[in-house]
Structures are given as C-alpha cells and as structure tokens.
Coordinates of C-alpha atoms in Angstrom, one line a residue:
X1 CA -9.9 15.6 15.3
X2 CA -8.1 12.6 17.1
X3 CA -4.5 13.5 17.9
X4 CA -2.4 10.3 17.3
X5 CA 0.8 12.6 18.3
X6 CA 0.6 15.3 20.7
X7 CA 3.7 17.5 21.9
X8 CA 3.0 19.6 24.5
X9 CA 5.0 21.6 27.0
X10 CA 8.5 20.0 25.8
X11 CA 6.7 16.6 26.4
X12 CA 5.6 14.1 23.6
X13 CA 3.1 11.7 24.2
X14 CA 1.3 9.1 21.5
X15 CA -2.4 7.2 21.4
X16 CA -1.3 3.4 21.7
X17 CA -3.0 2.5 18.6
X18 CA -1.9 -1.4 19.7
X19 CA -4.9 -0.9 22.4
X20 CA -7.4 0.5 20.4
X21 CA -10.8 0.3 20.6
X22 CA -10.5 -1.7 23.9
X23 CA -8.7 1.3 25.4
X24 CA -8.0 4.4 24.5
X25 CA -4.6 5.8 26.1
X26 CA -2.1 8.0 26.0
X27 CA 1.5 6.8 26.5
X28 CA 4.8 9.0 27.1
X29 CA 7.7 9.3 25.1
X30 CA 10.9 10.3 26.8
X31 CA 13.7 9.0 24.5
X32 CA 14.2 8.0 20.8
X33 CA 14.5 4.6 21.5
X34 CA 11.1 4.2 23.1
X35 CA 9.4 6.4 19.8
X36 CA 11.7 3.0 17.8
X37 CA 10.0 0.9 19.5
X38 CA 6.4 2.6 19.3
X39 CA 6.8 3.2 15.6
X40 CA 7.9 -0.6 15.6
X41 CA 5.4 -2.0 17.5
X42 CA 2.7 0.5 15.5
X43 CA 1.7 1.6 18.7
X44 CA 1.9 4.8 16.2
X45 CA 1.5 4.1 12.5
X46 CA 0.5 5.2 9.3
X47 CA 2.7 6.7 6.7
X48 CA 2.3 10.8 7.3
X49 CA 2.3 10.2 11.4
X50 CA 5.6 8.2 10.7
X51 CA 7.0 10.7 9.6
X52 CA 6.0 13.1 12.1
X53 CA 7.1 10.1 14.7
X54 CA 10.5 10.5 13.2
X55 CA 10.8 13.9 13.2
X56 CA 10.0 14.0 17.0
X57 CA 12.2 11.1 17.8
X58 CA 15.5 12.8 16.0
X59 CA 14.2 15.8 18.5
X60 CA 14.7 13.4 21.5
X61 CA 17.9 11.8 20.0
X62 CA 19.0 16.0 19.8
X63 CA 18.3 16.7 23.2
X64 CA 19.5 13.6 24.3
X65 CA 23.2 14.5 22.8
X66 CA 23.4 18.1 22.6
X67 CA 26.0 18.2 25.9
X68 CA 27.9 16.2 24.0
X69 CA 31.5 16.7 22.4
X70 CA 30.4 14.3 19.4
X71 CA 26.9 14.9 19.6
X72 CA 26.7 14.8 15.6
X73 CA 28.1 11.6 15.5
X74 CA 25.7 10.1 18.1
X75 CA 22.7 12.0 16.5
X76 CA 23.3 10.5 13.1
X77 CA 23.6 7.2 14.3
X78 CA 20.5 7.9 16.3
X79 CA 19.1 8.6 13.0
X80 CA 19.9 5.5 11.3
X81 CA 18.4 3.8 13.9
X82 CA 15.1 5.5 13.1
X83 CA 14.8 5.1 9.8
X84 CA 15.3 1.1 10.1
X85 CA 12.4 1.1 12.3
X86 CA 10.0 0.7 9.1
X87 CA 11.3 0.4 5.7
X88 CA 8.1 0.9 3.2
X89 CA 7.0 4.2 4.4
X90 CA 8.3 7.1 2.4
X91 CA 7.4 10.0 5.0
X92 CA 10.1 8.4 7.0
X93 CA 12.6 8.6 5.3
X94 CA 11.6 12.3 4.0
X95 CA 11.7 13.6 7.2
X96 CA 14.8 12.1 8.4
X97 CA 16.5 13.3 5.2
X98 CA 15.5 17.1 5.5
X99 CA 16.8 16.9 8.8
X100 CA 19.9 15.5 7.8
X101 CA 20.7 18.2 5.4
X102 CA 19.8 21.1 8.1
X103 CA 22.6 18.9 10.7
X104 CA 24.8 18.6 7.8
X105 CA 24.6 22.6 8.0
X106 CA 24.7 23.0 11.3
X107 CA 27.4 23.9 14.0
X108 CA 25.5 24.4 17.5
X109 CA 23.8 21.8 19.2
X110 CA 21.1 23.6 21.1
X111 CA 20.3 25.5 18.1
X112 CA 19.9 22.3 15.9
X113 CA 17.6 20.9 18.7
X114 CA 15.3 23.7 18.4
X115 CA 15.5 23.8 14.5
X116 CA 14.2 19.8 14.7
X117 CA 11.8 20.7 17.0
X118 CA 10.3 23.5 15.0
X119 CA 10.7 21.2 11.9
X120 CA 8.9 18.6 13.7
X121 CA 5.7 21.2 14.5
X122 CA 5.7 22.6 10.7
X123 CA 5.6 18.8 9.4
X124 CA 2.2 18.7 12.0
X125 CA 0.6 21.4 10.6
X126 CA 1.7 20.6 6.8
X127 CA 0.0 17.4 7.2
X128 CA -3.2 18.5 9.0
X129 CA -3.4 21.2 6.2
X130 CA -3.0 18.6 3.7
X131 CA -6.0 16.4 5.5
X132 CA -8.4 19.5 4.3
X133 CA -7.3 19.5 1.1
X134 CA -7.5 16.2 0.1
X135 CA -11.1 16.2 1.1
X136 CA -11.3 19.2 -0.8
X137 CA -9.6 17.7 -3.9
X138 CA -11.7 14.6 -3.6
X139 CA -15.4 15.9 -2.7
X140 CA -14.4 17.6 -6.5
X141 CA -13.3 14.4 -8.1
X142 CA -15.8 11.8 -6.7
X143 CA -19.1 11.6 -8.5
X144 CA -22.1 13.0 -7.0
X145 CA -24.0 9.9 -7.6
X146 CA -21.0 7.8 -5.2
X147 CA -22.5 6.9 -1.7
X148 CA -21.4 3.4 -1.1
X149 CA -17.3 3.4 -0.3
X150 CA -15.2 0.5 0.5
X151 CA -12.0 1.4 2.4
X152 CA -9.0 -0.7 3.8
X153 CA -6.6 -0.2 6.8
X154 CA -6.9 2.9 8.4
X155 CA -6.5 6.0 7.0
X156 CA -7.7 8.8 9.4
X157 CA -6.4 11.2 12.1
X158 CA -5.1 8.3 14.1
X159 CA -2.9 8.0 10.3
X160 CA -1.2 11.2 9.8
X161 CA -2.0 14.5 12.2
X162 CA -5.2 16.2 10.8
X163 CA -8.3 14.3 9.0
X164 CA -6.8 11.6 7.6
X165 CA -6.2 10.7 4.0
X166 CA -8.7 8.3 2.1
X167 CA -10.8 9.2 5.1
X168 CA -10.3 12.7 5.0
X169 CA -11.8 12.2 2.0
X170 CA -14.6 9.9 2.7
X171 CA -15.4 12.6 5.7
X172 CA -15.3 15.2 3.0
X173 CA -18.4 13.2 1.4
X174 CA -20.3 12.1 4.2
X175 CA -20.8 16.0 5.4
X176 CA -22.5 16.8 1.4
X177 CA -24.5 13.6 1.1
X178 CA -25.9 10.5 2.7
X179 CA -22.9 7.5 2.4
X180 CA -22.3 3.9 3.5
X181 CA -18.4 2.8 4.5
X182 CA -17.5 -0.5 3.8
X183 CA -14.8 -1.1 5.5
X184 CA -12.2 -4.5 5.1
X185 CA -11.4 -5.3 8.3
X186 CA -7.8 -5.7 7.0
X187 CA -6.1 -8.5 8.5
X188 CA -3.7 -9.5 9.8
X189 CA -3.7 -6.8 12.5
X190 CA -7.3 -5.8 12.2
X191 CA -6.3 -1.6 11.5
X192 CA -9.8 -1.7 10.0
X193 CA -11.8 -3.5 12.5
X194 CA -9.9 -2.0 15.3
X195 CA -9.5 2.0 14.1
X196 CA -11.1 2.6 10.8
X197 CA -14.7 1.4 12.7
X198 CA -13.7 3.6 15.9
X199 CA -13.1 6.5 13.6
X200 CA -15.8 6.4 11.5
X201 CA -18.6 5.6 14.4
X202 CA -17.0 8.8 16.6
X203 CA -17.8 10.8 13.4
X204 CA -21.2 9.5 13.2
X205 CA -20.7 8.1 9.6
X206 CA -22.9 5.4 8.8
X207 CA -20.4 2.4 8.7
X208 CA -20.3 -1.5 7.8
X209 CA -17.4 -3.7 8.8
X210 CA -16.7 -6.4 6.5
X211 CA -13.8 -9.0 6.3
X212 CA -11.4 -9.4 4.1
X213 CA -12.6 -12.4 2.1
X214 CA -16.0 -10.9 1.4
X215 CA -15.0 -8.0 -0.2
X216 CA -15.6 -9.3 -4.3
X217 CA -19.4 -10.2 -3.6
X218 CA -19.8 -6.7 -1.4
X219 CA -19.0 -5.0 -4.4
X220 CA -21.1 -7.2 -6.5
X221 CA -24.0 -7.3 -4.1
X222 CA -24.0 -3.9 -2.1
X223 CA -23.3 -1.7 -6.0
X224 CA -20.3 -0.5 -4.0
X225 CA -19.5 2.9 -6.2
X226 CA -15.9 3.3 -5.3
X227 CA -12.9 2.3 -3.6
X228 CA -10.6 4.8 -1.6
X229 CA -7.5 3.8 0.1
X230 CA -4.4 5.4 1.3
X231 CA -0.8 4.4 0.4
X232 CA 2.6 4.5 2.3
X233 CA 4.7 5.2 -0.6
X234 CA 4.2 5.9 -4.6
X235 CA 6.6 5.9 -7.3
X236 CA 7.2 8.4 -10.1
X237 CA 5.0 6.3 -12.5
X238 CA 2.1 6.0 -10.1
X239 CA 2.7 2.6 -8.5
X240 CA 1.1 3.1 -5.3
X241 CA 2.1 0.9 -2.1
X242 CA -0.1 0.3 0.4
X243 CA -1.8 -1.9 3.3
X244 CA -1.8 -5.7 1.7
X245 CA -4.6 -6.6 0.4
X246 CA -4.8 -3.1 -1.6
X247 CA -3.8 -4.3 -4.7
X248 CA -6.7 -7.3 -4.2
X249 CA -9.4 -4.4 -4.4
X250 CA -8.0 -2.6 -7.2
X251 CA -8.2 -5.8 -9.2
X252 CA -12.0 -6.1 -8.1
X253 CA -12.2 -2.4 -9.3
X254 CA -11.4 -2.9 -12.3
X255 CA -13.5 -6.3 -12.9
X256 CA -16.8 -4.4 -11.6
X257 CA -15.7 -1.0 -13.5
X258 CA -15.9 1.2 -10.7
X259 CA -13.3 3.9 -9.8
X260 CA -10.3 3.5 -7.5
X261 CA -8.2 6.2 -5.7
X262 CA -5.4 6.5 -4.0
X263 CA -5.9 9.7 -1.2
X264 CA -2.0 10.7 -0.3
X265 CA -0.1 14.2 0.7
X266 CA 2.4 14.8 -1.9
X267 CA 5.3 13.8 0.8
X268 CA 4.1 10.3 -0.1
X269 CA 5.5 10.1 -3.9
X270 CA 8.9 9.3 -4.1
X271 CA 10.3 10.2 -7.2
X272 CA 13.8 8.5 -6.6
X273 CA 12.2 5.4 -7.8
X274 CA 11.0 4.5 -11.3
X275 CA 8.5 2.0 -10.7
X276 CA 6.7 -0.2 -7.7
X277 CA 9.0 -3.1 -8.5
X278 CA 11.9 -0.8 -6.6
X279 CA 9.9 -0.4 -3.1
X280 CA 11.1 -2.1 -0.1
X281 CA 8.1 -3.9 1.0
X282 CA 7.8 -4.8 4.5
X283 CA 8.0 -8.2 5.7
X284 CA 6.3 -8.5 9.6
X285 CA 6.9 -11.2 12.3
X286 CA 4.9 -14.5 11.3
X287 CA 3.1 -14.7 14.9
X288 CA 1.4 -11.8 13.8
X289 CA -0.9 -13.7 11.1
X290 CA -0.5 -17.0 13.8
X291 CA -1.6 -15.3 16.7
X292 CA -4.6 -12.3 17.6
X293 CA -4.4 -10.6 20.5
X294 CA -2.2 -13.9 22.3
X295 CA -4.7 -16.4 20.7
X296 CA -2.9 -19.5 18.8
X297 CA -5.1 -19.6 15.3
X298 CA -2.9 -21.9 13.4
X299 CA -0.8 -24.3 14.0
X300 CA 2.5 -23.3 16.1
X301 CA 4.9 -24.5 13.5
X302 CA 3.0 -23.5 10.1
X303 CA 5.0 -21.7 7.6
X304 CA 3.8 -18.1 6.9
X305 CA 4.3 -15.0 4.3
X306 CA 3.6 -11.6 5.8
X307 CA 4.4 -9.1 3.6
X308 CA 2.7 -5.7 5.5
X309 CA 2.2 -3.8 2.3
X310 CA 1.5 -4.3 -1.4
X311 CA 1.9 -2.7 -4.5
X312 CA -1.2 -1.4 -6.9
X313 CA 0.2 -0.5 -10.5
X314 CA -0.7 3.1 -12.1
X315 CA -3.5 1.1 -14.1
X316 CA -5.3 -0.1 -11.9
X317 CA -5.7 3.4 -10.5
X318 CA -8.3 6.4 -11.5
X319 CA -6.5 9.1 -9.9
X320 CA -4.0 9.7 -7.0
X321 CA -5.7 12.5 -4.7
X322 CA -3.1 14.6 -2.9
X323 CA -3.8 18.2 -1.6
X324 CA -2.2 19.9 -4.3
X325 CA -4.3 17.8 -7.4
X326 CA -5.9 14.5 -8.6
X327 CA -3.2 12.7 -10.7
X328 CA -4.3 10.6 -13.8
X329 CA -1.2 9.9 -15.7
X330 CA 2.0 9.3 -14.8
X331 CA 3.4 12.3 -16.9
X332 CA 1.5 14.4 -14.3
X333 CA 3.5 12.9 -11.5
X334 CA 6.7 13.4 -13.1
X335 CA 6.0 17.2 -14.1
X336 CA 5.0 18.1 -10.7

C-alpha cells in the first residue's frame, strides 16, 4: 500500500502528489497552513485523504493554540480556514464537523489536542478498512465475464489511506482474473496519466493509458465491459460528483449498455442535500487547463471554464459500491 499520509512519531508528513511520477517525495507538515496549502495545491488530494488531511491539519491548528487563553476561538477560525481549502469534497467537511462537535464539548486544550489526534488515526484506519471492503463489495457485484475496465482520475491509495476506491475495486478483480485498465488520462491535471498509471504498473496490473477524447471509440472498439470511478461527494438521491469528465463516460455507458459504478466509503454521501443540482462544484485557476507543467498550450489571453468536478445523475448509475453495500435505488440511500 502507498501511504499518501503518514503520521509518525508526532510528525506528519505527505507524498507530493504535484511531483508524481517524475519524483516521488515526501514533504513535511509542520503547521495548518502549510496542510491548506498542500490540500490546495493537491499536493494531497482525493476525497477520503481530504478528509484525513483535515483532520491532521485541525491537530496542528490544536497544538498550535493549546497555550492559549482563547485557543477555541483561534482553533475554530483555524477551522474555517480548512474547510475553504476545497469546497466539492464531502469527507472534508465531515471530518471538520465531527470535530467541531467534540470542541463544542470540550473544556481542556491538551486533552482536545489528543482527542483530534486520535480522531485523526481512527478516520485512517476507517478508510483503509473501507478500501477492503469495497473490493470486497465489488469483486461480488462485477460480472465474472468483466475484464476490460475504463477508469478516470485517480482513485487508489495515493486517494484515500488504504486501497483505494474504484481501484480498490479494480485491484480486487485483477487478483481473481486476467483484466485490462483503460485509463483516461483525465485532463486538465493529468491525475490519470500521472498517478492512476503509477499505481496500477507498481501493482503489476496490465494497464492502457488513453486520453480523454478517445474514450467513446475505446469503448466501441476495445468491448470495454465496465466503467468504475470514484466520486467526491453524492447526494441522498444518488447524484454522484466526481473528477470532470465523469459524467462524459456515464453518458457513453449508457449509449454502449454497459454497467457504470460509482466505488465510494459511505463518508462520501451527503444526505443534507437532496439532489446533485445542490453541490458546490469546484471552479480551478484557468492556467491550469492553459498551462502543463509551465508550458503555454493556448493562447495567454483565451477565455477558459474549469470546473474540477462534475455531476453523474442516479440514472446514469448501476450501483454505488461503498463498504457497507452496492446501492441501486435511491430509496436504498435514504434508508441507510
């Protein structure tokens, strides 16, 4: 397993994901502001490793304070301060909110640093026990007969703290049967080129990269059998959010007839919300689709959308894979 987040002797550090697969290093994070600007900068991303992101950077913001006569004050504006980092990702905001109810509760600083900090390692292991069963849930669900899989983004350890999601899934497969990973290559920052290929070569999966544009005639002429992606956020009728271009293959699903999932730990639904129209979808800096890697690729003054995420409606979707079940209606969301 590749640990995107590591916290070791008091001491967190994070795999600069920006770097990857040029270099692979591991970068120190001594404050809350430098874990803003990581979870900014997606030097960490991925919705379930957000959240654990969060978690340890409301530690830091803890120990930064807890000397202090108004440390709750401080912390919660610390807080707020995380959780504008990245609006779309639910995990966020559901760690920051648990831990706002146990300081809401809480009188004594150094025992509210150590109650974040053992939050922070049970949200590690939730997750990395969630990875297994996902697979679990969707070696079940998958036909036998499915061995060609067409992915987007990233969705593996460096994702979340364990296997993955969608590729905890796709893992889950390859160890029962021969499969090919198509994977987009998911502009505009390349989290498929750049990690979803690292991962899936390190684990020996047999694996094609493919861009973005050529994904309708893949499926066409490589009898792709199904799609699995992740999501960053799904509301209580199913809509499912997710890296952009998501809601591109679920159409293309449903043209050639083949199943689509959505792999997600239950921390991702966000029941709050009725319906995908009501997430807060992410709009990035324009230079990121202008510019790769410091290379001008369009014109310095073109105008440019850049929404980071998009939203797949409930219809499109064959089931929602979490560790607890495989959702196929919206009733079963709502019940659960």
């Amino acid at each position: 397993m590749i640990e995107s987040i590591i916290y070791k002797d008091n001491k967190i550090t994070l795999l600069d994901q920006t770097l990857l697969p040029i270099e692979e290093k591991y970068i120190s994070i001594p404050d809350y502001r430098t874990m803003i600007e990581a979870i900014k900068k997606l030097r960490i991303r991925g919705a379930p490793a957000i959240g654990i992101a969060a978690a340890w950077g409301i530690y830091l913001a803890a120990e930064e304070f807890k000397d202090s006569p108004d440390w709750k004050e401080k912390l919660e504006e610390a807080i707020s301060e995380i959780e504008a980092s990245r609006p779309t990702a639910v995990n966020l905001f559901k760690a920051s909110g648990e831990i706002k109810v146990l300081l809401a509760i809480s009188d004594y600083a150094d025992c509210f640093t150590e109650t974040v900090r053992d939050y922070a390692l049970k949200l590690m292991e939730y997750e990395k026990n969630a990875s297994v069963m996902m697979g679990v849930n969707g070696l079940e669900e998958i036909s036998d007969n499915a061995v060609n899989i067409m992915t987007i983004c990233n969705t593996g350890s460096l994702a979340t703290y364990g296997e993955g999601t969608a590729l905890a899934v796709i893992r889950a497969l390859a160890e029962k049967r021969d499969i090919t990973v198509y994977a987009c290559e998911t502009r505009p920052l390349l989290q498929g080129s750049r990690l979803t290929m690292w991962e899936l070569m390190r684990s020996g999966i047999e694996s094609r990269l493919i861009t973005d544009g050529m994904t309708g005639s893949i499926i066409r002429d490589k009898a792709i059998d199904c799609i699995v992606t992740g999501a960053d956020r799904i509301a209580a009728n199913g809509d499912s959010a997710n890296k952009i271009g998501t809601f591109n293959l679920a159409v293309l699903a449903n043209h050639f007839n083949i199943p689509f999932y959505i792999a997600a730990p239950e921390s991702t639904f966000d029941r709050s919300i009725k319906t995908g129209a009501e997430i807060n979808i992410e709009q990035r800096d324009a230079e990121e689709v202008k510019f790769v890697r410091g290379t001008q690729i369009a014109p310095a003054d073109c105008k440019v959308e850049n929404p980071a995420f998009d939203v797949t409606p409930f219809e499109l979707i064959t089931g929602i894979i979490t560790e607890k079940k495989v959702y196929k209606n919206p009733d079963e969301i709502h019940k659960a």
